Amino acid sequence: MANDRDIIIACDFKNTDETIKFLDRLTRIRDEVVVCDDIMSGAGRPYVKIGMELFYAEGPAIVKKLKERGHRIFLDLKLHDIPNTVKKAMQILGGYGVDMVNVHAAGGIEMMKAAKEGLMIGAARFADKPKLIAVTQLTSTDEEALHSQLLIDKPMNEVVRQYALNTKKAGLDGVVCSAFEAAEIHAACGEDFLTVTPGIRFKDSAADDQKRIMTPAEAKLAGSDFIVVGRPITAADRPIDAYQRCREEFL
Ligand code: C5P
């Protein structure tokens, strides 16, 4: 069965003030607090991603604050350590009530299983259990670095596929990958295995530092379950319009 699609806004801001300023702008139209009922109220508030910079600057308080405002949260900390350490850390993160967290699949199946165990212990009191996903290969690692630095001989697509299969075997919910890989990952791991895909740009927006990009509409056709969109929304003149455009193309 296909998964519910959603858009996750990457809140790559330095601190709480900047983040809240942006989210206030997103929910305001022409300086009045005019919110679009369907997308801005209650459970419909945008799904947001908190990354390392913001989390390390502000700590768990930022998670609490955004949850109180009604956002669902993907806490993108990409854990990678020995199984016991990851299990204990995940237990803490699970207690924050986040909706999605991640690890590096390179940590191996045992580490991913431990991550899931810890997360579920931490999230025991929540009815909605958080999703746990894994990063396959960072999109900043190219084929050349894979071979010459990591000494992995197999082609990138085989490595990504194997890491996705390992992730599924460990009982996780899905992977972070490029939208270009979503179809192959679904073919290998099943339609209900989540593909969470950054590298999204509108037809007319700058690629910035992203190399392999797709529009929200193309990502939908490619089978992405979640798109992670940062600058096309956060740096837009009117973030609300950019977010609406993503919704129109992707949902
Ligand atoms: O601004 P932009 O849309 O490029 O933001 C994409 C977000 O997704 C950033 O937070 C980035 O760190 C994250 N990401 C990525 N590529 C990956 C994994 C995460 O762009 N492979």
PDB file of C-alpha atoms and ligand atoms in Angstrom:
ATOM      1  CA  MET A   1       0.000   0.000   0.000  1.00  0.00           C
ATOM      2  CA  ALA A   2       1.304   3.480  -0.826  1.00  0.00           C
ATOM      3  CA  ASN A   3       2.204   5.757   2.100  1.00  0.00           C
ATOM      4  CA  ASP A   4       0.717   9.151   2.872  1.00  0.00           C
ATOM      5  CA  ARG A   5       2.872  11.813   1.259  1.00  0.00           C
ATOM      6  CA  ASP A   6       3.981  14.934   3.101  1.00  0.00           C
ATOM      7  CA  ILE A   7       6.300  17.920   2.815  1.00  0.00           C
ATOM      8  CA  ILE A   8       8.954  18.498   5.471  1.00  0.00           C
ATOM      9  CA  ILE A   9      10.363  22.025   5.689  1.00  0.00           C
ATOM     10  CA  ALA A  10      14.074  22.007   6.548  1.00  0.00           C
ATOM     11  CA  CYS A  11      14.444  24.676   9.240  1.00  0.00           C
ATOM     12  CA  ASP A  12      18.172  25.224   8.790  1.00  0.00           C
ATOM     13  CA  PHE A  13      18.345  28.262  11.055  1.00  0.00           C
ATOM     14  CA  LYS A  14      20.989  29.183  13.631  1.00  0.00           C
ATOM     15  CA  ASN A  15      18.739  29.623  16.604  1.00  0.00           C
ATOM     16  CA  THR A  16      15.218  29.648  18.021  1.00  0.00           C
ATOM     17  CA  ASP A  17      14.594  33.331  17.238  1.00  0.00           C
ATOM     18  CA  GLU A  18      15.307  32.942  13.547  1.00  0.00           C
ATOM     19  CA  THR A  19      13.244  29.755  13.383  1.00  0.00           C
ATOM     20  CA  ILE A  20      10.233  31.270  15.090  1.00  0.00           C
ATOM     21  CA  LYS A  21      10.517  34.411  12.968  1.00  0.00           C
ATOM     22  CA  PHE A  22      10.366  32.242   9.846  1.00  0.00           C
ATOM     23  CA  LEU A  23       7.470  30.106  11.106  1.00  0.00           C
ATOM     24  CA  ASP A  24       5.569  33.257  12.051  1.00  0.00           C
ATOM     25  CA  ARG A  25       6.117  34.604   8.532  1.00  0.00           C
ATOM     26  CA  LEU A  26       4.983  31.301   7.097  1.00  0.00           C
ATOM     27  CA  THR A  27       1.706  31.465   8.958  1.00  0.00           C
ATOM     28  CA  ARG A  28       1.114  35.169   8.313  1.00  0.00           C
ATOM     29  CA  ILE A  29      -0.137  36.776   5.172  1.00  0.00           C
ATOM     30  CA  ARG A  30       0.480  40.506   4.666  1.00  0.00           C
ATOM     31  CA  ASP A  31       1.409  41.110   8.313  1.00  0.00           C
ATOM     32  CA  GLU A  32      -1.953  40.050   9.609  1.00  0.00           C
ATOM     33  CA  VAL A  33      -2.216  36.765  11.395  1.00  0.00           C
ATOM     34  CA  VAL A  34      -4.384  35.302   8.689  1.00  0.00           C
ATOM     35  CA  VAL A  35      -3.860  31.588   8.721  1.00  0.00           C
ATOM     36  CA  CYS A  36      -5.007  29.170   6.070  1.00  0.00           C
ATOM     37  CA  ASP A  37      -7.302  26.886   8.018  1.00  0.00           C
ATOM     38  CA  ASP A  38      -6.553  23.681   6.213  1.00  0.00           C
ATOM     39  CA  ILE A  39      -2.779  23.847   6.460  1.00  0.00           C
ATOM     40  CA  MET A  40      -2.027  25.999   9.457  1.00  0.00           C
ATOM     41  CA  SER A  41      -4.254  24.755  12.217  1.00  0.00           C
ATOM     42  CA  GLY A  42      -3.797  21.908  14.650  1.00  0.00           C
ATOM     43  CA  ALA A  43      -2.441  18.699  13.174  1.00  0.00           C
ATOM     44  CA  GLY A  44      -2.195  20.359   9.771  1.00  0.00           C
ATOM     45  CA  ARG A  45       0.716  22.594  10.739  1.00  0.00           C
ATOM     46  CA  PRO A  46       3.721  22.003   8.520  1.00  0.00           C
ATOM     47  CA  TYR A  47       6.070  19.128   9.256  1.00  0.00           C
ATOM     48  CA  VAL A  48       9.488  20.623  10.034  1.00  0.00           C
ATOM     49  CA  LYS A  49      13.014  19.273  10.131  1.00  0.00           C
ATOM     50  CA  ILE A  50      15.393  20.291  12.899  1.00  0.00           C
ATOM     51  CA  GLY A  51      19.003  19.567  12.016  1.00  0.00           C
ATOM     52  CA  MET A  52      22.253  19.417  13.937  1.00  0.00           C
ATOM     53  CA  GLU A  53      23.043  23.135  13.894  1.00  0.00           C
ATOM     54  CA  LEU A  54      19.756  24.216  15.436  1.00  0.00           C
ATOM     55  CA  PHE A  55      19.567  21.304  17.860  1.00  0.00           C
ATOM     56  CA  TYR A  56      23.125  21.701  19.103  1.00  0.00           C
ATOM     57  CA  ALA A  57      22.573  25.439  19.531  1.00  0.00           C
ATOM     58  CA  GLU A  58      19.249  25.228  21.355  1.00  0.00           C
ATOM     59  CA  GLY A  59      18.953  21.689  22.701  1.00  0.00           C
ATOM     60  CA  PRO A  60      15.669  19.878  23.425  1.00  0.00           C
ATOM     61  CA  ALA A  61      13.936  23.219  24.141  1.00  0.00           C
ATOM     62  CA  ILE A  62      13.590  23.877  20.408  1.00  0.00           C
ATOM     63  CA  VAL A  63      11.826  20.537  19.925  1.00  0.00           C
ATOM     64  CA  LYS A  64       9.460  21.308  22.793  1.00  0.00           C
ATOM     65  CA  LYS A  65       8.745  24.784  21.483  1.00  0.00           C
ATOM     66  CA  LEU A  66       7.904  23.663  17.942  1.00  0.00           C
ATOM     67  CA  LYS A  67       5.797  20.781  19.214  1.00  0.00           C
ATOM     68  CA  GLU A  68       3.828  23.208  21.378  1.00  0.00           C
ATOM     69  CA  ARG A  69       3.139  25.219  18.232  1.00  0.00           C
ATOM     70  CA  GLY A  70       1.642  22.102  16.664  1.00  0.00           C
ATOM     71  CA  HIS A  71       4.386  21.096  14.233  1.00  0.00           C
ATOM     72  CA  ARG A  72       5.372  17.517  13.550  1.00  0.00           C
ATOM     73  CA  ILE A  73       9.128  17.138  13.858  1.00  0.00           C
ATOM     74  CA  PHE A  74      11.811  15.237  12.005  1.00  0.00           C
ATOM     75  CA  LEU A  75      14.899  15.429  14.230  1.00  0.00           C
ATOM     76  CA  ASP A  76      17.739  14.953  11.758  1.00  0.00           C
ATOM     77  CA  LEU A  77      20.731  14.037  13.930  1.00  0.00           C
ATOM     78  CA  LYS A  78      21.997  11.016  11.935  1.00  0.00           C
ATOM     79  CA  LEU A  79      23.242   8.890  14.827  1.00  0.00           C
ATOM     80  CA  HIS A  80      26.191   6.574  14.140  1.00  0.00           C
ATOM     81  CA  ASP A  81      28.023   4.839  17.017  1.00  0.00           C
ATOM     82  CA  ILE A  82      28.225   1.448  18.722  1.00  0.00           C
ATOM     83  CA  PRO A  83      24.802  -0.182  19.265  1.00  0.00           C
ATOM     84  CA  ASN A  84      24.654   0.377  23.013  1.00  0.00           C
ATOM     85  CA  THR A  85      25.443   4.086  22.753  1.00  0.00           C
ATOM     86  CA  VAL A  86      22.930   4.609  19.955  1.00  0.00           C
ATOM     87  CA  LYS A  87      20.246   2.706  21.875  1.00  0.00           C
ATOM     88  CA  LYS A  88      20.672   4.915  24.949  1.00  0.00           C
ATOM     89  CA  ALA A  89      20.746   8.110  22.911  1.00  0.00           C
ATOM     90  CA  MET A  90      17.647   7.098  20.953  1.00  0.00           C
ATOM     91  CA  GLN A  91      15.831   6.411  24.206  1.00  0.00           C
ATOM     92  CA  ILE A  92      16.379  10.048  25.136  1.00  0.00           C
ATOM     93  CA  LEU A  93      15.260  11.317  21.712  1.00  0.00           C
ATOM     94  CA  GLY A  94      12.150   9.118  21.828  1.00  0.00           C
ATOM     95  CA  GLY A  95      11.180  10.833  25.075  1.00  0.00           C
ATOM     96  CA  TYR A  96      11.008  14.210  23.293  1.00  0.00           C
ATOM     97  CA  GLY A  97       7.953  13.097  21.336  1.00  0.00           C
ATOM     98  CA  VAL A  98       9.534  13.600  17.911  1.00  0.00           C
ATOM     99  CA  ASP A  99       7.791  12.186  14.853  1.00  0.00           C
ATOM    100  CA  MET A 100      10.843  11.072  12.878  1.00  0.00           C
ATOM    101  CA  VAL A 101      14.538  10.507  13.669  1.00  0.00           C
ATOM    102  CA  ASN A 102      17.421   8.958  11.797  1.00  0.00           C
ATOM    103  CA  VAL A 103      20.682   7.029  11.914  1.00  0.00           C
ATOM    104  CA  HIS A 104      23.401   6.210   9.391  1.00  0.00           C
ATOM    105  CA  ALA A 105      22.796   2.816   7.787  1.00  0.00           C
ATOM    106  CA  ALA A 106      26.601   2.516   7.667  1.00  0.00           C
ATOM    107  CA  GLY A 107      26.401   1.721  11.410  1.00  0.00           C
ATOM    108  CA  GLY A 108      25.107  -1.738  10.449  1.00  0.00           C
ATOM    109  CA  ILE A 109      22.043  -3.859  11.151  1.00  0.00           C
ATOM    110  CA  GLU A 110      22.839  -4.449  14.822  1.00  0.00           C
ATOM    111  CA  MET A 111      23.198  -0.719  15.444  1.00  0.00           C
ATOM    112  CA  MET A 112      19.940   0.036  13.636  1.00  0.00           C
ATOM    113  CA  LYS A 113      18.080  -2.626  15.642  1.00  0.00           C
ATOM    114  CA  ALA A 114      19.464  -1.144  18.861  1.00  0.00           C
ATOM    115  CA  ALA A 115      18.388   2.337  17.696  1.00  0.00           C
ATOM    116  CA  LYS A 116      14.846   1.118  17.168  1.00  0.00           C
ATOM    117  CA  GLU A 117      14.727  -0.623  20.556  1.00  0.00           C
ATOM    118  CA  GLY A 118      15.922   2.496  22.340  1.00  0.00           C
ATOM    119  CA  LEU A 119      13.563   4.767  20.435  1.00  0.00           C
ATOM    120  CA  MET A 120      10.532   2.622  21.252  1.00  0.00           C
ATOM    121  CA  ILE A 121      11.434   2.501  24.938  1.00  0.00           C
ATOM    122  CA  GLY A 122      11.798   6.282  24.973  1.00  0.00           C
ATOM    123  CA  ALA A 123       8.544   6.847  23.101  1.00  0.00           C
ATOM    124  CA  ALA A 124       6.545   4.262  25.084  1.00  0.00           C
ATOM    125  CA  ARG A 125       4.169   6.873  26.517  1.00  0.00           C
ATOM    126  CA  PHE A 126       3.203   8.281  23.103  1.00  0.00           C
ATOM    127  CA  ALA A 127       0.340   6.764  21.127  1.00  0.00           C
ATOM    128  CA  ASP A 128       1.884   7.788  17.786  1.00  0.00           C
ATOM    129  CA  LYS A 129       5.231   6.062  17.513  1.00  0.00           C
ATOM    130  CA  PRO A 130       8.063   7.946  15.819  1.00  0.00           C
ATOM    131  CA  LYS A 131       9.373   6.789  12.444  1.00  0.00           C
ATOM    132  CA  LEU A 132      12.995   5.709  12.356  1.00  0.00           C
ATOM    133  CA  ILE A 133      14.795   6.058   9.059  1.00  0.00           C
ATOM    134  CA  ALA A 134      18.386   5.655   7.894  1.00  0.00           C
ATOM    135  CA  VAL A 135      20.712   7.648   5.684  1.00  0.00           C
ATOM    136  CA  THR A 136      22.073   5.349   2.965  1.00  0.00           C
ATOM    137  CA  GLN A 137      24.969   7.264   1.446  1.00  0.00           C
ATOM    138  CA  LEU A 138      25.226  11.007   1.899  1.00  0.00           C
ATOM    139  CA  THR A 139      24.460  12.785  -1.360  1.00  0.00           C
ATOM    140  CA  SER A 140      27.729  14.666  -0.818  1.00  0.00           C
ATOM    141  CA  THR A 141      29.598  11.370  -1.306  1.00  0.00           C
ATOM    142  CA  ASP A 142      30.067  10.769  -5.009  1.00  0.00           C
ATOM    143  CA  GLU A 143      31.026   7.578  -6.802  1.00  0.00           C
ATOM    144  CA  GLU A 144      34.685   8.621  -6.902  1.00  0.00           C
ATOM    145  CA  ALA A 145      34.904   9.184  -3.128  1.00  0.00           C
ATOM    146  CA  LEU A 146      33.034   5.924  -2.524  1.00  0.00           C
ATOM    147  CA  HIS A 147      35.765   4.022  -4.350  1.00  0.00           C
ATOM    148  CA  SER A 148      38.904   6.015  -3.575  1.00  0.00           C
ATOM    149  CA  GLN A 149      38.202   7.107   0.026  1.00  0.00           C
ATOM    150  CA  LEU A 150      35.790   4.564   1.494  1.00  0.00           C
ATOM    151  CA  LEU A 151      37.311   1.725  -0.568  1.00  0.00           C
ATOM    152  CA  ILE A 152      33.861   0.449  -1.533  1.00  0.00           C
ATOM    153  CA  ASP A 153      34.157  -1.158  -4.967  1.00  0.00           C
ATOM    154  CA  LYS A 154      30.472  -1.589  -5.800  1.00  0.00           C
ATOM    155  CA  PRO A 155      28.591   1.047  -7.776  1.00  0.00           C
ATOM    156  CA  MET A 156      26.705   3.677  -5.756  1.00  0.00           C
ATOM    157  CA  ASN A 157      23.226   2.402  -6.683  1.00  0.00           C
ATOM    158  CA  GLU A 158      24.101  -1.103  -5.434  1.00  0.00           C
ATOM    159  CA  VAL A 159      25.478   0.289  -2.196  1.00  0.00           C
ATOM    160  CA  VAL A 160      22.374   2.423  -1.646  1.00  0.00           C
ATOM    161  CA  ARG A 161      20.112  -0.555  -2.413  1.00  0.00           C
ATOM    162  CA  GLN A 162      22.011  -2.837  -0.010  1.00  0.00           C
ATOM    163  CA  TYR A 163      21.948  -0.210   2.766  1.00  0.00           C
ATOM    164  CA  ALA A 164      18.202   0.168   2.224  1.00  0.00           C
ATOM    165  CA  LEU A 165      17.741  -3.615   2.461  1.00  0.00           C
ATOM    166  CA  ASN A 166      19.799  -3.642   5.672  1.00  0.00           C
ATOM    167  CA  THR A 167      17.606  -0.853   7.024  1.00  0.00           C
ATOM    168  CA  LYS A 168      14.474  -2.854   6.287  1.00  0.00           C
ATOM    169  CA  LYS A 169      15.977  -5.997   7.812  1.00  0.00           C
ATOM    170  CA  ALA A 170      16.676  -4.062  11.009  1.00  0.00           C
ATOM    171  CA  GLY A 171      12.975  -3.168  11.198  1.00  0.00           C
ATOM    172  CA  LEU A 172      13.260   0.541  10.402  1.00  0.00           C
ATOM    173  CA  ASP A 173      10.619   2.471   8.469  1.00  0.00           C
ATOM    174  CA  GLY A 174      12.583   3.780   5.521  1.00  0.00           C
ATOM    175  CA  VAL A 175      15.544   5.744   4.240  1.00  0.00           C
ATOM    176  CA  VAL A 176      16.694   9.223   3.353  1.00  0.00           C
ATOM    177  CA  CYS A 177      17.703   9.088  -0.291  1.00  0.00           C
ATOM    178  CA  SER A 178      17.651  10.990  -3.540  1.00  0.00           C
ATOM    179  CA  ALA A 179      14.304  11.067  -5.346  1.00  0.00           C
ATOM    180  CA  PHE A 180      16.235   9.467  -8.228  1.00  0.00           C
ATOM    181  CA  GLU A 181      16.636   6.371  -6.051  1.00  0.00           C
ATOM    182  CA  ALA A 182      13.080   6.195  -4.694  1.00  0.00           C
ATOM    183  CA  ALA A 183      11.697   3.811  -7.323  1.00  0.00           C
ATOM    184  CA  GLU A 184      14.566   1.334  -7.036  1.00  0.00           C
ATOM    185  CA  ILE A 185      14.322   1.389  -3.243  1.00  0.00           C
ATOM    186  CA  HIS A 186      10.577   0.770  -3.334  1.00  0.00           C
ATOM    187  CA  ALA A 187      11.131  -2.094  -5.778  1.00  0.00           C
ATOM    188  CA  ALA A 188      13.689  -3.663  -3.434  1.00  0.00           C
ATOM    189  CA  CYS A 189      12.094  -2.921  -0.067  1.00  0.00           C
ATOM    190  CA  GLY A 190       8.364  -2.613  -0.785  1.00  0.00           C
ATOM    191  CA  GLU A 191       5.936   0.220  -1.415  1.00  0.00           C
ATOM    192  CA  ASP A 192       5.312   0.801   2.300  1.00  0.00           C
ATOM    193  CA  PHE A 193       9.025   1.420   2.975  1.00  0.00           C
ATOM    194  CA  LEU A 194       9.441   5.189   3.283  1.00  0.00           C
ATOM    195  CA  THR A 195      11.604   7.252   0.966  1.00  0.00           C
ATOM    196  CA  VAL A 196      12.394  10.684   2.377  1.00  0.00           C
ATOM    197  CA  THR A 197      13.997  12.798  -0.307  1.00  0.00           C
ATOM    198  CA  PRO A 198      15.866  16.124  -0.143  1.00  0.00           C
ATOM    199  CA  GLY A 199      17.282  17.859  -3.243  1.00  0.00           C
ATOM    200  CA  ILE A 200      13.944  19.395  -4.255  1.00  0.00           C
ATOM    201  CA  ARG A 201      13.743  22.543  -6.370  1.00  0.00           C
ATOM    202  CA  PHE A 202      10.999  24.300  -8.324  1.00  0.00           C
ATOM    203  CA  LYS A 203      11.501  24.474 -12.083  1.00  0.00           C
ATOM    204  CA  ASP A 204      12.432  28.147 -11.827  1.00  0.00           C
ATOM    205  CA  SER A 205      14.457  28.150  -8.585  1.00  0.00           C
ATOM    206  CA  ALA A 206      18.231  28.062  -8.021  1.00  0.00           C
ATOM    207  CA  ALA A 207      19.847  24.649  -7.473  1.00  0.00           C
ATOM    208  CA  ASP A 208      22.161  26.156  -4.781  1.00  0.00           C
ATOM    209  CA  ASP A 209      24.616  23.438  -3.758  1.00  0.00           C
ATOM    210  CA  GLN A 210      22.276  20.544  -4.611  1.00  0.00           C
ATOM    211  CA  LYS A 211      23.458  18.445  -7.546  1.00  0.00           C
ATOM    212  CA  ARG A 212      20.692  15.994  -8.423  1.00  0.00           C
ATOM    213  CA  ILE A 213      17.427  17.839  -8.130  1.00  0.00           C
ATOM    214  CA  MET A 214      13.765  17.178  -8.863  1.00  0.00           C
ATOM    215  CA  THR A 215      10.679  19.361  -8.670  1.00  0.00           C
ATOM    216  CA  PRO A 216       7.986  18.366  -6.152  1.00  0.00           C
ATOM    217  CA  ALA A 217       5.862  17.127  -9.075  1.00  0.00           C
ATOM    218  CA  GLU A 218       8.711  14.979 -10.419  1.00  0.00           C
ATOM    219  CA  ALA A 219       9.423  13.611  -6.932  1.00  0.00           C
ATOM    220  CA  LYS A 220       5.775  12.593  -6.661  1.00  0.00           C
ATOM    221  CA  LEU A 221       6.001  10.725  -9.971  1.00  0.00           C
ATOM    222  CA  ALA A 222       9.258   9.125  -8.831  1.00  0.00           C
ATOM    223  CA  GLY A 223       7.479   7.733  -5.759  1.00  0.00           C
ATOM    224  CA  SER A 224       8.932   9.871  -2.931  1.00  0.00           C
ATOM    225  CA  ASP A 225       6.892   9.600   0.248  1.00  0.00           C
ATOM    226  CA  PHE A 226       8.250  12.726   1.924  1.00  0.00           C
ATOM    227  CA  ILE A 227      10.094  15.577   0.278  1.00  0.00           C
ATOM    228  CA  VAL A 228      12.462  17.650   2.410  1.00  0.00           C
ATOM    229  CA  VAL A 229      12.442  21.240   1.183  1.00  0.00           C
ATOM    230  CA  GLY A 230      14.645  23.959   2.647  1.00  0.00           C
ATOM    231  CA  ARG A 231      15.694  27.076   0.765  1.00  0.00           C
ATOM    232  CA  PRO A 232      12.976  27.023  -1.914  1.00  0.00           C
ATOM    233  CA  ILE A 233      10.591  27.747   0.986  1.00  0.00           C
ATOM    234  CA  THR A 234      12.772  29.329   3.690  1.00  0.00           C
ATOM    235  CA  ALA A 235      14.458  31.823   1.335  1.00  0.00           C
ATOM    236  CA  ALA A 236      11.333  32.632  -0.699  1.00  0.00           C
ATOM    237  CA  ASP A 237       9.918  36.170  -0.692  1.00  0.00           C
ATOM    238  CA  ARG A 238       6.624  34.672   0.394  1.00  0.00           C
ATOM    239  CA  PRO A 239       7.296  31.328   2.084  1.00  0.00           C
ATOM    240  CA  ILE A 240       3.585  30.586   2.348  1.00  0.00           C
ATOM    241  CA  ASP A 241       3.218  30.748  -1.444  1.00  0.00           C
ATOM    242  CA  ALA A 242       6.214  28.472  -1.925  1.00  0.00           C
ATOM    243  CA  TYR A 243       4.820  26.008   0.607  1.00  0.00           C
ATOM    244  CA  GLN A 244       1.419  26.071  -1.093  1.00  0.00           C
ATOM    245  CA  ARG A 245       3.091  25.471  -4.436  1.00  0.00           C
ATOM    246  CA  CYS A 246       4.860  22.416  -3.004  1.00  0.00           C
ATOM    247  CA  ARG A 247       1.534  21.135  -1.722  1.00  0.00           C
ATOM    248  CA  GLU A 248      -0.159  21.657  -5.066  1.00  0.00           C
ATOM    249  CA  GLU A 249       2.619  19.819  -6.919  1.00  0.00           C
ATOM    250  CA  PHE A 250       3.317  17.024  -4.436  1.00  0.00           C
ATOM    251  CA  LEU A 251       0.176  16.155  -2.467  1.00  0.00           C
TER     252      LEU A 251
HETATM  253  O1  C5P B   1      17.786  24.019   1.287  1.00  0.00           O
HETATM  254  P1  C5P B   1      17.668  22.616   0.779  1.00  0.00           P
HETATM  255  O2  C5P B   1      16.309  22.314   0.153  1.00  0.00           O
HETATM  256  O3  C5P B   1      18.813  22.194  -0.108  1.00  0.00           O
HETATM  257  O4  C5P B   1      17.736  21.715   2.115  1.00  0.00           O
HETATM  258  C1  C5P B   1      17.774  20.318   2.087  1.00  0.00           C
HETATM  259  C2  C5P B   1      17.873  19.776   3.481  1.00  0.00           C
HETATM  260  O5  C5P B   1      18.019  18.357   3.407  1.00  0.00           O
HETATM  261  C3  C5P B   1      19.060  20.299   4.264  1.00  0.00           C
HETATM  262  O6  C5P B   1      18.683  20.357   5.645  1.00  0.00           O
HETATM  263  C4  C5P B   1      20.096  19.220   4.065  1.00  0.00           C
HETATM  264  O7  C5P B   1      21.013  19.153   5.123  1.00  0.00           O
HETATM  265  C5  C5P B   1      19.240  17.962   4.016  1.00  0.00           C
HETATM  266  N1  C5P B   1      19.832  16.827   3.315  1.00  0.00           N
HETATM  267  C6  C5P B   1      20.250  16.886   1.992  1.00  0.00           C
HETATM  268  N2  C5P B   1      20.811  15.798   1.396  1.00  0.00           N
HETATM  269  C7  C5P B   1      20.952  14.656   2.078  1.00  0.00           C
HETATM  270  C8  C5P B   1      20.540  14.559   3.409  1.00  0.00           C
HETATM  271  C9  C5P B   1      19.982  15.691   4.002  1.00  0.00           C
HETATM  272  O8  C5P B   1      20.102  17.932   1.353  1.00  0.00           O
HETATM  273  N3  C5P B   1      21.443  13.587   1.481  1.00  0.00           N
END
